[in-house]
PDB file of C-alpha atoms and ligand atoms in Angstrom:
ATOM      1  CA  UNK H 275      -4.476 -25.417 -27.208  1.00  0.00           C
ATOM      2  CA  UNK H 276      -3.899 -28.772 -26.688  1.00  0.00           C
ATOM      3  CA  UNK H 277      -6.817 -30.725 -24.396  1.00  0.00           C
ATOM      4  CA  UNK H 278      -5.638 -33.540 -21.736  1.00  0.00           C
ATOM      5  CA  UNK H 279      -8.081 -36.264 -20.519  1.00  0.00           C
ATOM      6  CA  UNK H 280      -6.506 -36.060 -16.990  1.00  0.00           C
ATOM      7  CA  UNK H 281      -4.280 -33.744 -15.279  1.00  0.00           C
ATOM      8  CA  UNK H 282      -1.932 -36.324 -14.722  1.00  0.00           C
ATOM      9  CA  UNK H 283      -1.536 -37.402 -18.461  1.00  0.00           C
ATOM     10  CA  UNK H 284      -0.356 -33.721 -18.887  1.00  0.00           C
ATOM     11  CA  UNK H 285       1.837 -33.850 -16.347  1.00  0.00           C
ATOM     12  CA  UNK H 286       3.716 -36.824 -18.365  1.00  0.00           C
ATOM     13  CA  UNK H 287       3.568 -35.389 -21.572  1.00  0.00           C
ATOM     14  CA  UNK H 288       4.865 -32.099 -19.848  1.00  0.00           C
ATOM     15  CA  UNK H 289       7.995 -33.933 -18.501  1.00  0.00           C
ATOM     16  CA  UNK H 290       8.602 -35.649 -21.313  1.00  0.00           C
ATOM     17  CA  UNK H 291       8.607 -31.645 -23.084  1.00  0.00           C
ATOM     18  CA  UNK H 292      11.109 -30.491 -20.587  1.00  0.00           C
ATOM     19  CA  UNK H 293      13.450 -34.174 -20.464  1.00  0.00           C
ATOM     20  CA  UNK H 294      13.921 -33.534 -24.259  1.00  0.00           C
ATOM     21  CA  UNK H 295      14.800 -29.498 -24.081  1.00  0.00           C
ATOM     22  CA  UNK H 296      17.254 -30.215 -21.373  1.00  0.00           C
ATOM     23  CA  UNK H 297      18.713 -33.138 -23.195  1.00  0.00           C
ATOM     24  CA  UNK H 298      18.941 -31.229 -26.590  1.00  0.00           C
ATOM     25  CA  UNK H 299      21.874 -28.558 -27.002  1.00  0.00           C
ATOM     26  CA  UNK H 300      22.331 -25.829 -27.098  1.00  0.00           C
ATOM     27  CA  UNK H 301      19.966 -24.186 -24.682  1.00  0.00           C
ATOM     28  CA  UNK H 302      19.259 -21.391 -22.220  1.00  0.00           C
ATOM     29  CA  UNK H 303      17.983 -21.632 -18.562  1.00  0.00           C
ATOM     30  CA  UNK H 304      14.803 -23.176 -17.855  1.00  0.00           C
ATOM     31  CA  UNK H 305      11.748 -21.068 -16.261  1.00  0.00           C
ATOM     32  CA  UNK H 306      10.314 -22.980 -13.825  1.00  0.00           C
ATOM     33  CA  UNK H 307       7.192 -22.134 -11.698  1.00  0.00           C
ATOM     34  CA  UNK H 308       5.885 -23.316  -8.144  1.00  0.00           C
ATOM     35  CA  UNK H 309       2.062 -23.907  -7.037  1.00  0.00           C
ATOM     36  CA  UNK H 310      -0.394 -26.482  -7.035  1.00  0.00           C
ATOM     37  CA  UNK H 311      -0.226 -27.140 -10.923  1.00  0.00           C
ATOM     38  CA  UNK H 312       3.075 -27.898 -11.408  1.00  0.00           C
ATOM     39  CA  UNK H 313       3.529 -30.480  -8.501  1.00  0.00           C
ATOM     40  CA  UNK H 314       2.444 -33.868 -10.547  1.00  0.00           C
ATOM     41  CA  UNK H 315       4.564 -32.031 -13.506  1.00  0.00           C
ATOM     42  CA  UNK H 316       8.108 -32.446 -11.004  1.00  0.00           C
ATOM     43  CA  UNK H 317       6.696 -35.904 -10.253  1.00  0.00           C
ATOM     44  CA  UNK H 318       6.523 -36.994 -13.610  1.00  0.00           C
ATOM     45  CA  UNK H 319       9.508 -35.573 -14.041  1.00  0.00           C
ATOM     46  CA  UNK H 320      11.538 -37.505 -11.665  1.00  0.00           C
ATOM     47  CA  UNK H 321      10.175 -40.556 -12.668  1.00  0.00           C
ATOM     48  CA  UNK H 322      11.172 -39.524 -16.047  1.00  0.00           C
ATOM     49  CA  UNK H 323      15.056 -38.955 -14.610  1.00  0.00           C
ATOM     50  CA  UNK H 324      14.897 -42.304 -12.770  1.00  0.00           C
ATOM     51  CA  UNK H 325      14.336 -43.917 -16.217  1.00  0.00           C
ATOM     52  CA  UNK H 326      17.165 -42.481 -18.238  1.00  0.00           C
ATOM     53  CA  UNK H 327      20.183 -44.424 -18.817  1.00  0.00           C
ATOM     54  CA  UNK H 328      22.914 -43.947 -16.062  1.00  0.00           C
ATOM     55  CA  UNK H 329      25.262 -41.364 -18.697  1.00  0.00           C
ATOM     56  CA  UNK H 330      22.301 -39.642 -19.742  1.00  0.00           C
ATOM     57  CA  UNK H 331      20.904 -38.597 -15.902  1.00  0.00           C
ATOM     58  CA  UNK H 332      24.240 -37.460 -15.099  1.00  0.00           C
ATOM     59  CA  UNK H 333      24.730 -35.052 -18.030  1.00  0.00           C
ATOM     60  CA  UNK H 334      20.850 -33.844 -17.547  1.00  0.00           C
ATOM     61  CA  UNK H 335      22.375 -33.041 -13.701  1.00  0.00           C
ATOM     62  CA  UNK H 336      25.522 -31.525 -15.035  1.00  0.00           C
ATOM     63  CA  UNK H 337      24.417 -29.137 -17.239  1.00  0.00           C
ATOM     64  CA  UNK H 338      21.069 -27.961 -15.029  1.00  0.00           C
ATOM     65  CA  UNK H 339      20.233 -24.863 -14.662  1.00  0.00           C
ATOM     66  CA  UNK H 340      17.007 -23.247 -14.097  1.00  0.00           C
ATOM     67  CA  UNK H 341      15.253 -19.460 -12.779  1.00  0.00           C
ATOM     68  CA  UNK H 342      12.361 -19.870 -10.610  1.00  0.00           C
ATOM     69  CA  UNK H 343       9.693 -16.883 -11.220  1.00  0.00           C
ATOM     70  CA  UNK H 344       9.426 -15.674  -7.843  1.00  0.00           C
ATOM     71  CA  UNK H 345       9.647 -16.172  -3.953  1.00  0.00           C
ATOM     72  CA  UNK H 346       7.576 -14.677  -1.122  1.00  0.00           C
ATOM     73  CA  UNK H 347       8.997 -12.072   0.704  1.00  0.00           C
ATOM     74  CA  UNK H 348      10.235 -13.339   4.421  1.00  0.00           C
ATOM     75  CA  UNK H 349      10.457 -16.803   3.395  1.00  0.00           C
ATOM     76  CA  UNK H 350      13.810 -18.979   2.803  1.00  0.00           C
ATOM     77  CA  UNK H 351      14.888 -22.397   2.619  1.00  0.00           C
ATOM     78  CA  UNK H 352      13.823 -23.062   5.953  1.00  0.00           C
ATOM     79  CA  UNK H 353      10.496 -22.604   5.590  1.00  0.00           C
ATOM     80  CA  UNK H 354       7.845 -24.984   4.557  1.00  0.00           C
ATOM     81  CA  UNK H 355       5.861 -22.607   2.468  1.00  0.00           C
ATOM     82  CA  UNK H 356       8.492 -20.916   0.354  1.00  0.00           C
ATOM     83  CA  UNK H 357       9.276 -21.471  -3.424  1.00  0.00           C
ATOM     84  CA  UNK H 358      12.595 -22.566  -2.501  1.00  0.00           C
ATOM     85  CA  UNK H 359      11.521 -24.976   0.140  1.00  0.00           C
ATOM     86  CA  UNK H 360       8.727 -26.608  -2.671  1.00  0.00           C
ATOM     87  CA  UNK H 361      11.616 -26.831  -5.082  1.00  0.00           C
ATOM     88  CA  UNK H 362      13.733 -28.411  -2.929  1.00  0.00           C
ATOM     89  CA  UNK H 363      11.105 -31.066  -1.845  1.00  0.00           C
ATOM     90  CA  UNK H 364       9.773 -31.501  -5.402  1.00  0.00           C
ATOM     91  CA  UNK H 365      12.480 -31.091  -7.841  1.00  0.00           C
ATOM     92  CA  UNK H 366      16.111 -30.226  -6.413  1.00  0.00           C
ATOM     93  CA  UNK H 367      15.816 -33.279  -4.298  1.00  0.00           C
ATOM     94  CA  UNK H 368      13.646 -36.322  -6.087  1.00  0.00           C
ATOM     95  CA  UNK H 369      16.316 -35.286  -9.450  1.00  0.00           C
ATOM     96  CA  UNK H 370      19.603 -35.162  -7.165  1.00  0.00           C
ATOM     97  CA  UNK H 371      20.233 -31.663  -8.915  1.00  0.00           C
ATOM     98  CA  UNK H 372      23.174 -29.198  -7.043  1.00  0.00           C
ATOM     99  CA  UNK H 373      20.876 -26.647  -5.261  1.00  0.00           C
ATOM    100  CA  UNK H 374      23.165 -23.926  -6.891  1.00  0.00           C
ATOM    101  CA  UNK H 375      21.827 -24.337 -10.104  1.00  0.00           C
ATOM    102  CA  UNK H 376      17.901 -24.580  -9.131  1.00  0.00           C
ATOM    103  CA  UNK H 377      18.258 -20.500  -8.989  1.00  0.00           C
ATOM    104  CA  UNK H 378      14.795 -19.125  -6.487  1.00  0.00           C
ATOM    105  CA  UNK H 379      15.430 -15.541  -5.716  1.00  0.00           C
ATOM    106  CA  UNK H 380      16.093 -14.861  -2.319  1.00  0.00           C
ATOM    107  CA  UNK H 381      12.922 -13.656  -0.295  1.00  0.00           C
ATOM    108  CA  UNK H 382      15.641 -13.180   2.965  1.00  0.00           C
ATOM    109  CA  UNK H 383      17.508 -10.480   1.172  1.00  0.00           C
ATOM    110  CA  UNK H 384      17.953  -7.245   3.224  1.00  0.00           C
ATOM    111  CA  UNK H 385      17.268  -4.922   0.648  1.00  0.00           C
ATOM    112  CA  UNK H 386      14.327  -7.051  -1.907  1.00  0.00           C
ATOM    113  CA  UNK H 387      14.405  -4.708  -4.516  1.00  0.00           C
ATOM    114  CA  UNK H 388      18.225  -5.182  -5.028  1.00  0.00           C
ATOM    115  CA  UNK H 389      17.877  -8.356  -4.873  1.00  0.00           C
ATOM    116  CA  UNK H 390      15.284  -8.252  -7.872  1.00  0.00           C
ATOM    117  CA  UNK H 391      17.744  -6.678 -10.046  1.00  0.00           C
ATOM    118  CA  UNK H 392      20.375  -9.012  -8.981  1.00  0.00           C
ATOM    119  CA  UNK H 393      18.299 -11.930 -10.079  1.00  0.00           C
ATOM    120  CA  UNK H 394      17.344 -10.282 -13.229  1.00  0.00           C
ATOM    121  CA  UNK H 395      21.064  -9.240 -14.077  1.00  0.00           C
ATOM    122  CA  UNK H 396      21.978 -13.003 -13.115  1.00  0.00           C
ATOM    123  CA  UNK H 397      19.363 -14.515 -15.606  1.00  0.00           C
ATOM    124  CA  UNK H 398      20.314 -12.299 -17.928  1.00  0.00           C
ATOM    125  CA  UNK H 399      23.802 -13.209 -18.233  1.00  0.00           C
ATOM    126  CA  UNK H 400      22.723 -16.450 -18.599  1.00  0.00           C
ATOM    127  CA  UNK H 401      21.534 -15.721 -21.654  1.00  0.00           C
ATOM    128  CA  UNK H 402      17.574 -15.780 -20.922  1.00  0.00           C
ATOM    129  CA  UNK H 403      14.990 -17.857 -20.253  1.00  0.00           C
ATOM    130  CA  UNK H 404      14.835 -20.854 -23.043  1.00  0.00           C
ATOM    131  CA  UNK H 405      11.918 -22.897 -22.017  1.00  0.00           C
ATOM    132  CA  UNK H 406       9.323 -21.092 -19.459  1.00  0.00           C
ATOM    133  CA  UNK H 407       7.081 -23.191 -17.577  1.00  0.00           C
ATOM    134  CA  UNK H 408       4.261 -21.287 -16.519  1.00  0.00           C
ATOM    135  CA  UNK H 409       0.707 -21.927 -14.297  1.00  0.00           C
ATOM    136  CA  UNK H 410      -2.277 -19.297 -14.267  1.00  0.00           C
ATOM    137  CA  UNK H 411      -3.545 -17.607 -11.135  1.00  0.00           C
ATOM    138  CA  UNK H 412      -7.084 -17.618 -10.697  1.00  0.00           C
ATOM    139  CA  UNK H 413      -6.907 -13.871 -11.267  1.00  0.00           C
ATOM    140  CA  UNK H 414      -4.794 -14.138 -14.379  1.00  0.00           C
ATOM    141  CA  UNK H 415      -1.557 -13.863 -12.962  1.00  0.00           C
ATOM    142  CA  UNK H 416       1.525 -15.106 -14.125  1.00  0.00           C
ATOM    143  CA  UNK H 417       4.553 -15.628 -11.864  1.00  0.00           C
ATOM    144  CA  UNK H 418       3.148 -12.843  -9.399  1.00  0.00           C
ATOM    145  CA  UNK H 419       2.698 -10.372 -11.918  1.00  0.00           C
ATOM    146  CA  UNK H 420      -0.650  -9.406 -10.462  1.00  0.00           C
ATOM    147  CA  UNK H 421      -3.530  -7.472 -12.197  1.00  0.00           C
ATOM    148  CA  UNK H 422      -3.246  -4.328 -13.429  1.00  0.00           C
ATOM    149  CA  UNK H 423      -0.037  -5.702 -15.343  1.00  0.00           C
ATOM    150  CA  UNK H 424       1.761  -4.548 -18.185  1.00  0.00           C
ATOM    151  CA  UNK H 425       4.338  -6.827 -20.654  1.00  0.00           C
ATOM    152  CA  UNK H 426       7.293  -4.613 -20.001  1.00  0.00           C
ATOM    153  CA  UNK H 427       6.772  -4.777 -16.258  1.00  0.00           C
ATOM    154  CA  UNK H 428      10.619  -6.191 -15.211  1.00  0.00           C
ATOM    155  CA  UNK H 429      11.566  -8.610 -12.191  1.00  0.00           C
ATOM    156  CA  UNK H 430      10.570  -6.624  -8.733  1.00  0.00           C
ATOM    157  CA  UNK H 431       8.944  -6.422  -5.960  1.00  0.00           C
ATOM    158  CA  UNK H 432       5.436  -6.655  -5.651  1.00  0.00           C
ATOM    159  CA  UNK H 433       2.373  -6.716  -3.252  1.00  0.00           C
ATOM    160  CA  UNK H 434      -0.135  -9.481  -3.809  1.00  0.00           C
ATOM    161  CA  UNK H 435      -3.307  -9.482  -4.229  1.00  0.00           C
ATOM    162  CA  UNK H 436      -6.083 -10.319  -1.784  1.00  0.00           C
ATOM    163  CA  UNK H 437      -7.653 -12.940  -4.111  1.00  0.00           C
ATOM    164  CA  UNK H 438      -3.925 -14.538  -4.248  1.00  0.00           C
ATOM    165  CA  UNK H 439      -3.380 -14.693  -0.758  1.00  0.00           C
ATOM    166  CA  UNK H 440      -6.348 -16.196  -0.561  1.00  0.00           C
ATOM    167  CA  UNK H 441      -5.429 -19.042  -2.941  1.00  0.00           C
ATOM    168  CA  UNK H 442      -2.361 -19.618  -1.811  1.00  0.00           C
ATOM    169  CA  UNK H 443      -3.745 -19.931   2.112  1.00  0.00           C
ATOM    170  CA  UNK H 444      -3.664 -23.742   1.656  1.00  0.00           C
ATOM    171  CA  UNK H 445       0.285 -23.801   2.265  1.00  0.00           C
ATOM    172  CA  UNK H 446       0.027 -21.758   5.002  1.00  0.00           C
ATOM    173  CA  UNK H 447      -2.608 -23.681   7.441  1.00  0.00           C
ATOM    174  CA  UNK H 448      -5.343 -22.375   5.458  1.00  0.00           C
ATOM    175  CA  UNK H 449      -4.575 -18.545   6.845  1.00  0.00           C
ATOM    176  CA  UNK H 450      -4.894 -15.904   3.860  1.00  0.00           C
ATOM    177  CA  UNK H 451      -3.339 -13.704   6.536  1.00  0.00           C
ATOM    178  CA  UNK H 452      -0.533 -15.835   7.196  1.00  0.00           C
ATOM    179  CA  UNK H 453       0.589 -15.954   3.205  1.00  0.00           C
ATOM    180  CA  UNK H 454       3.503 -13.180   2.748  1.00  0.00           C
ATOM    181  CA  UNK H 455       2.049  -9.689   1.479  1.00  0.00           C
ATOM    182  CA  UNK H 456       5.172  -9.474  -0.642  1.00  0.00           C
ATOM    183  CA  UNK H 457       6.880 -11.173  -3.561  1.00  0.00           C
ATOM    184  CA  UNK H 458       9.686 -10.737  -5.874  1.00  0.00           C
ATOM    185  CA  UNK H 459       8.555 -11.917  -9.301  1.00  0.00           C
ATOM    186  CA  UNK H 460      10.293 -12.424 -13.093  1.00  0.00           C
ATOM    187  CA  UNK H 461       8.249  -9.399 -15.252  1.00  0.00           C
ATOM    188  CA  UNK H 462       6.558 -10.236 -17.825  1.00  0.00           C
ATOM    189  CA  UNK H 463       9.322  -8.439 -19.759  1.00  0.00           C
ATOM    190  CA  UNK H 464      11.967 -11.779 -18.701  1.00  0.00           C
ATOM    191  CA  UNK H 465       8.941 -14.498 -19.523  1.00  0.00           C
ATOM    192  CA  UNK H 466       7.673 -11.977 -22.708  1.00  0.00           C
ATOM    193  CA  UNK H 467      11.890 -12.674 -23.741  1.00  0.00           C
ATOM    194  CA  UNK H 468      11.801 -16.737 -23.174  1.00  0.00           C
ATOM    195  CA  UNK H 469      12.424 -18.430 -26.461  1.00  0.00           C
ATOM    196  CA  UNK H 470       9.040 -20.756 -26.013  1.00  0.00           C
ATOM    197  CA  UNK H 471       6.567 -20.834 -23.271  1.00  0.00           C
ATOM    198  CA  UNK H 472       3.996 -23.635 -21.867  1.00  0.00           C
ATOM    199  CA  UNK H 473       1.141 -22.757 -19.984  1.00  0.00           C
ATOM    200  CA  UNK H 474      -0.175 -24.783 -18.010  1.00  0.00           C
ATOM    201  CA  UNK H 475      -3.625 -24.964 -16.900  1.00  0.00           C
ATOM    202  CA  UNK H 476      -5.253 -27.806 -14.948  1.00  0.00           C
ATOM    203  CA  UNK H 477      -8.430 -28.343 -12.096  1.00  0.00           C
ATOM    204  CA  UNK H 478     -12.397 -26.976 -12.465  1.00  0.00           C
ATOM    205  CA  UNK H 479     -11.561 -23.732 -10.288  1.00  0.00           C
ATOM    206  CA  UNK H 480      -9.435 -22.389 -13.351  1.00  0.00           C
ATOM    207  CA  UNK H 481     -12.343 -23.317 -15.982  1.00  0.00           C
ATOM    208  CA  UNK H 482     -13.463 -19.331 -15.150  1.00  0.00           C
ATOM    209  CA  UNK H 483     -10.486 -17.762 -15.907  1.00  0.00           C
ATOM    210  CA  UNK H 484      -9.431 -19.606 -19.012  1.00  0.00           C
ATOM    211  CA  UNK H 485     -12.214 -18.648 -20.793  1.00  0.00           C
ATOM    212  CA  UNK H 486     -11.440 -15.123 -19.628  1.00  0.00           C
ATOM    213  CA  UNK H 487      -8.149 -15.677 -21.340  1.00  0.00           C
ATOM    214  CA  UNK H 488      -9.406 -17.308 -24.562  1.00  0.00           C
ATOM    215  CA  UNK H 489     -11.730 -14.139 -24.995  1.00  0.00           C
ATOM    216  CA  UNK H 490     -10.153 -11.246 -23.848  1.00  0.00           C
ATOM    217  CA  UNK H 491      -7.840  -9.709 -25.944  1.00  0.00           C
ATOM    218  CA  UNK H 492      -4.527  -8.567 -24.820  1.00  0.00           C
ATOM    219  CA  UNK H 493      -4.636  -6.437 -21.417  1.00  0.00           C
ATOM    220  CA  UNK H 494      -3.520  -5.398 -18.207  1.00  0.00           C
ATOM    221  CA  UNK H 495      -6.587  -6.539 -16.120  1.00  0.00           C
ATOM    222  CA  UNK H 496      -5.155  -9.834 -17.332  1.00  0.00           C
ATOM    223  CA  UNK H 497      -1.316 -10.457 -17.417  1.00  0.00           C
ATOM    224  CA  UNK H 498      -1.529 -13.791 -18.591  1.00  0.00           C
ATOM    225  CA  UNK H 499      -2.963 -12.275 -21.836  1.00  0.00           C
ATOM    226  CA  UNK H 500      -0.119 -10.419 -22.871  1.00  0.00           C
ATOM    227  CA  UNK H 501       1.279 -14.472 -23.377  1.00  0.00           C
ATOM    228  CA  UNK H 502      -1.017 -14.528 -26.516  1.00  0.00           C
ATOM    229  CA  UNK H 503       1.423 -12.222 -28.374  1.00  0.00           C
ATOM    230  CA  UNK H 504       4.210 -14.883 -27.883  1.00  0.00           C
ATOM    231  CA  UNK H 505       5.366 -16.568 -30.527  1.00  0.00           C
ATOM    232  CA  UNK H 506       5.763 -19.270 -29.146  1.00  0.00           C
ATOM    233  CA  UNK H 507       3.145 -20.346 -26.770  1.00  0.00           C
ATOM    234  CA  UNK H 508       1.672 -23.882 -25.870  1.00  0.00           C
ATOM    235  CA  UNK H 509      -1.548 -23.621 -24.346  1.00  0.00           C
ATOM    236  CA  UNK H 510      -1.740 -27.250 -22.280  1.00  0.00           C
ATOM    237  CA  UNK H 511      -4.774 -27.856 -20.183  1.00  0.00           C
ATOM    238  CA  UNK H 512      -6.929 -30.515 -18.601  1.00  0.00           C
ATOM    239  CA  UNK H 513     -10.264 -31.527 -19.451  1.00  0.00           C
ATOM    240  CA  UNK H 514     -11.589 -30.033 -15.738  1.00  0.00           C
ATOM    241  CA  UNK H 515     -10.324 -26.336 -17.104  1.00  0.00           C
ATOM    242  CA  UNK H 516     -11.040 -26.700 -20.204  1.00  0.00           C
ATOM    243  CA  UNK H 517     -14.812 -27.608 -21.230  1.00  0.00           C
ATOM    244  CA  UNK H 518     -15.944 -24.167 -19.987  1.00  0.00           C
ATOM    245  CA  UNK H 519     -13.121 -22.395 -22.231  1.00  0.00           C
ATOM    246  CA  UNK H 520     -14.555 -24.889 -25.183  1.00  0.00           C
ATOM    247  CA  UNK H 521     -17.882 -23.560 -25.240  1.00  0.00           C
ATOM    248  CA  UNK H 522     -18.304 -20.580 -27.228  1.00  0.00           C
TER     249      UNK H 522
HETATM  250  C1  GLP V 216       1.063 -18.831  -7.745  1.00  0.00           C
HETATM  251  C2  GLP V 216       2.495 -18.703  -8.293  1.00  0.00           C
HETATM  252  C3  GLP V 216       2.507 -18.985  -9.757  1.00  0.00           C
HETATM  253  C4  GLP V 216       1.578 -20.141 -10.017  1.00  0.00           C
HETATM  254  C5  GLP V 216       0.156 -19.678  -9.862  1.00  0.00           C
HETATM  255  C6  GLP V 216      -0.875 -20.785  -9.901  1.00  0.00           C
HETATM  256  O1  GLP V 216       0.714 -17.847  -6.881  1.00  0.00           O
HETATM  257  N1  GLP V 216       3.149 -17.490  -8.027  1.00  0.00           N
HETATM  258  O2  GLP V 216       3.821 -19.246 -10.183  1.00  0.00           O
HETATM  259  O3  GLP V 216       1.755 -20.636 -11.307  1.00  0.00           O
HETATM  260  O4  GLP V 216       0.038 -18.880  -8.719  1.00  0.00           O
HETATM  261  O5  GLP V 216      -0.785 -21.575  -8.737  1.00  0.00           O
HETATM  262  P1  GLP V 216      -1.485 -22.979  -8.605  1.00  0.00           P
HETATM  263  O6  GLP V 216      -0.810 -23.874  -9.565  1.00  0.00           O
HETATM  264  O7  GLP V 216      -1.264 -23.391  -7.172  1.00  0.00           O
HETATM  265  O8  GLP V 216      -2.918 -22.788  -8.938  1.00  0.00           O
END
């Protein structure tokens, strides 16, 4: 687990992570994740972009391509609240990416549970997730793979929880009943397959259920647990979430 004085010096070193995979080759996709967490992460990020040489921010723009865990049912582009809206104002935009390779499924889809397998068929011929970005719900959720979650579980549609809605009411007005009782989420089975994973973990509220993760060993009441088999997982955290998780 590696310990960060301040959520924003995380952020930096994050970007700098991410700059260097999709600089290297040869790669897979990226795994990329929405929410509160990863917002200073993009800004670092573009900062990052703005500061590469000229040849350098054009091949990082050419060869992008990245699978966003999930969307809210309902929601599209047009709509401030949706994954694909938050990418396009945090990442798509600020890095002057082409939208068609910042892949979100699509939450507008007539039939969501095609469009699940679509997505999952579509990352899959892509070879896989390389690099996963990931945050932690506050009831141990990963992507929206909500509690009781198993690591096979594949991309699908799923109902969220109460406690979710709940945290994710600040995007919506502050209205858990206005946050989307549907998602379509990645499975733990596409972020179990990634070839390396970061978890991110930043802010006092998550103190709670870090811990939780440190302790518990691997189970469904806790999806994010299931990450601790991965063999290749970089626990990153702040020092707000992490003094609880520090004390024995
Ligand atoms: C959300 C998203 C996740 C995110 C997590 C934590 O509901 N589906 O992808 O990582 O919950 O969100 P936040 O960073 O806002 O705490």
């Amino acid at each position: 687990m590696l310990v960060f004085a301040s959520r924003d010096q995380l952020a930096e070193d994050v970007a700098r992570i991410l700059l260097r995979r999709q600089l290297g080759q040869p790669r897979r996709p990226l795994g990329l994740a929405t929410g509160q967490t990863m917002a200073p992460i993009y800004a670092a990020l573009a900062e990052g972009v703005q500061r590469l040489p000229g040849p350098q921010r054009q091949k990082l723009r050419r060869d992008w391509l990245s699978f966003n865990l999930d969307e809210y049912l309902g929601l599209g582009a047009g709509d401030h609240p949706s994954f694909r809206a938050m990418m396009n104002r945090h990442l798509t935009m600020p890095l002057g990416l082409d939208p068609d390779r910042v892949l979100v499924p699509d939450g507008q889809a007539a039939d969501p549970q095609r469009e699940a397998e679509r997505y999952a068929a579509t990352l899959a011929e892509a070879g896989g997730l390389g690099l996963q970005l990931l945050g932690l719900g506050l009831n141990g959720h990963v992507g929206f793979n909500e509690p009781p979650c198993g690591p096979e579980a594949p991309c699908r549609c799923v109902r969220l929880s109460p406690s979710t809605r709940n945290a994710n009411a600040s995007a919506f007005g502050g209205e858990a009943t206005a946050v989307p009782e549907q998602a379509i989420t990645l499975g733990l089975r596409e972020i179990m397959a990634a070839s390396e994973i970061l978890l991110v973990v930043t802010g006092a509220n998550k103190a709670a259920i870090l811990q939780e993760l440190l302790r518990q060993p691997a189970t469904p009441q806790l999806p994010a647990s299931w990450l601790k088999g991965h063999p290749a997982l970089t626990l990153m955290v702040d020092a707000a979430a992490a003094p609880g998780a520090l004390v024995d």
